[in-house]
């Protein structure tokens, strides 16, 4: 199995992740009910975030924490939700990729989720 090497690889990873997460019984409703997502706009932004995170390309310019704080105001986000997000993300990475960047992606997902949860709890 190959490692995550290009933007195309990231696009594939994110597409496959969203296929799972949008219909997930535990957190799918955040993506379909809590926020009315415009996927054509949202997916490239998420791919930019991962390109910046994994390949240090200055693509993503936002703040990933802010929309989650706003979301938490509408519908509480818990540790269970973040654990589920990380589990589905890591499962998707493992399904398609293997190597240094794949491991880094899983580590970063866990560390960003941990920071988000801390910020949400203290908000
Ligand atoms: C329970 C966990 C999570 C849920 C339910 C969730 C759901 C969402 C939703 C619905 C949005 C769109 C918000 C909006 O446009 O108003 C969003 C944005 C985003 N999420 Fe998450 N997310 C979770 C965790 C994470 C984690 C752990 C990461 C990173 C590792 C992440 C990265 C992002 C990024 C980069 C954006 C775009 C932010 C921007 O607009 O600049 N999310 N998320």
PDB file of C-alpha atoms in Angstrom, residues 9-60:
ATOM      1  CA  UNK A   9      -4.125  11.309  -2.462  1.00  0.00           C
ATOM      2  CA  UNK A  10      -5.503  13.804   0.062  1.00  0.00           C
ATOM      3  CA  UNK A  11      -8.588  14.407  -2.112  1.00  0.00           C
ATOM      4  CA  UNK A  12      -9.205  10.652  -2.202  1.00  0.00           C
ATOM      5  CA  UNK A  13      -8.715  10.293   1.553  1.00  0.00           C
ATOM      6  CA  UNK A  14     -11.114  13.152   2.349  1.00  0.00           C
ATOM      7  CA  UNK A  15     -13.734  11.925  -0.125  1.00  0.00           C
ATOM      8  CA  UNK A  16     -13.677   8.434   1.387  1.00  0.00           C
ATOM      9  CA  UNK A  17     -13.734   9.864   4.933  1.00  0.00           C
ATOM     10  CA  UNK A  18     -16.787  12.026   4.150  1.00  0.00           C
ATOM     11  CA  UNK A  19     -18.580   9.051   2.567  1.00  0.00           C
ATOM     12  CA  UNK A  20     -18.363   7.370   5.961  1.00  0.00           C
ATOM     13  CA  UNK A  21     -18.774  10.326   8.299  1.00  0.00           C
ATOM     14  CA  UNK A  22     -21.870  11.809   6.631  1.00  0.00           C
ATOM     15  CA  UNK A  23     -23.838   8.624   7.327  1.00  0.00           C
ATOM     16  CA  UNK A  24     -22.195   7.804  10.665  1.00  0.00           C
ATOM     17  CA  UNK A  25     -24.757   6.857  13.335  1.00  0.00           C
ATOM     18  CA  UNK A  26     -22.879   8.741  16.102  1.00  0.00           C
ATOM     19  CA  UNK A  27     -21.716  11.997  14.458  1.00  0.00           C
ATOM     20  CA  UNK A  28     -23.257  12.075  10.956  1.00  0.00           C
ATOM     21  CA  UNK A  29     -25.975  14.526  12.099  1.00  0.00           C
ATOM     22  CA  UNK A  30     -23.425  17.299  12.721  1.00  0.00           C
ATOM     23  CA  UNK A  31     -22.666  17.294   8.983  1.00  0.00           C
ATOM     24  CA  UNK A  32     -26.247  16.911   7.782  1.00  0.00           C
ATOM     25  CA  UNK A  33     -28.462  18.589  10.407  1.00  0.00           C
ATOM     26  CA  UNK A  34     -26.471  20.836  12.765  1.00  0.00           C
ATOM     27  CA  UNK A  35     -24.660  22.511   9.844  1.00  0.00           C
ATOM     28  CA  UNK A  36     -26.135  22.636   6.341  1.00  0.00           C
ATOM     29  CA  UNK A  37     -22.876  21.937   4.550  1.00  0.00           C
ATOM     30  CA  UNK A  38     -22.127  23.027   1.021  1.00  0.00           C
ATOM     31  CA  UNK A  39     -19.828  20.104   0.230  1.00  0.00           C
ATOM     32  CA  UNK A  40     -18.460  21.657  -2.987  1.00  0.00           C
ATOM     33  CA  UNK A  41     -17.060  24.452  -0.819  1.00  0.00           C
ATOM     34  CA  UNK A  42     -16.307  22.449   2.343  1.00  0.00           C
ATOM     35  CA  UNK A  43     -14.381  19.445   0.938  1.00  0.00           C
ATOM     36  CA  UNK A  44     -11.652  21.479  -0.856  1.00  0.00           C
ATOM     37  CA  UNK A  45     -11.183  23.509   2.357  1.00  0.00           C
ATOM     38  CA  UNK A  46     -10.670  20.332   4.389  1.00  0.00           C
ATOM     39  CA  UNK A  47      -8.237  19.028   1.729  1.00  0.00           C
ATOM     40  CA  UNK A  48      -6.351  22.371   1.958  1.00  0.00           C
ATOM     41  CA  UNK A  49      -6.124  21.904   5.741  1.00  0.00           C
ATOM     42  CA  UNK A  50      -4.547  18.473   5.297  1.00  0.00           C
ATOM     43  CA  UNK A  51      -2.205  19.644   2.531  1.00  0.00           C
ATOM     44  CA  UNK A  52      -0.981  22.377   4.900  1.00  0.00           C
ATOM     45  CA  UNK A  53      -0.731  19.958   7.818  1.00  0.00           C
ATOM     46  CA  UNK A  54       1.070  17.139   5.989  1.00  0.00           C
ATOM     47  CA  UNK A  55       3.065  18.932   3.273  1.00  0.00           C
ATOM     48  CA  UNK A  56       3.537  22.427   4.775  1.00  0.00           C
ATOM     49  CA  UNK A  57       1.867  24.028   1.747  1.00  0.00           C
ATOM     50  CA  UNK A  58       0.365  27.383   2.760  1.00  0.00           C
ATOM     51  CA  UNK A  59      -3.088  26.523   1.444  1.00  0.00           C
ATOM     52  CA  UNK A  60      -5.370  26.585   4.493  1.00  0.00           C
TER      53      UNK A  60
END
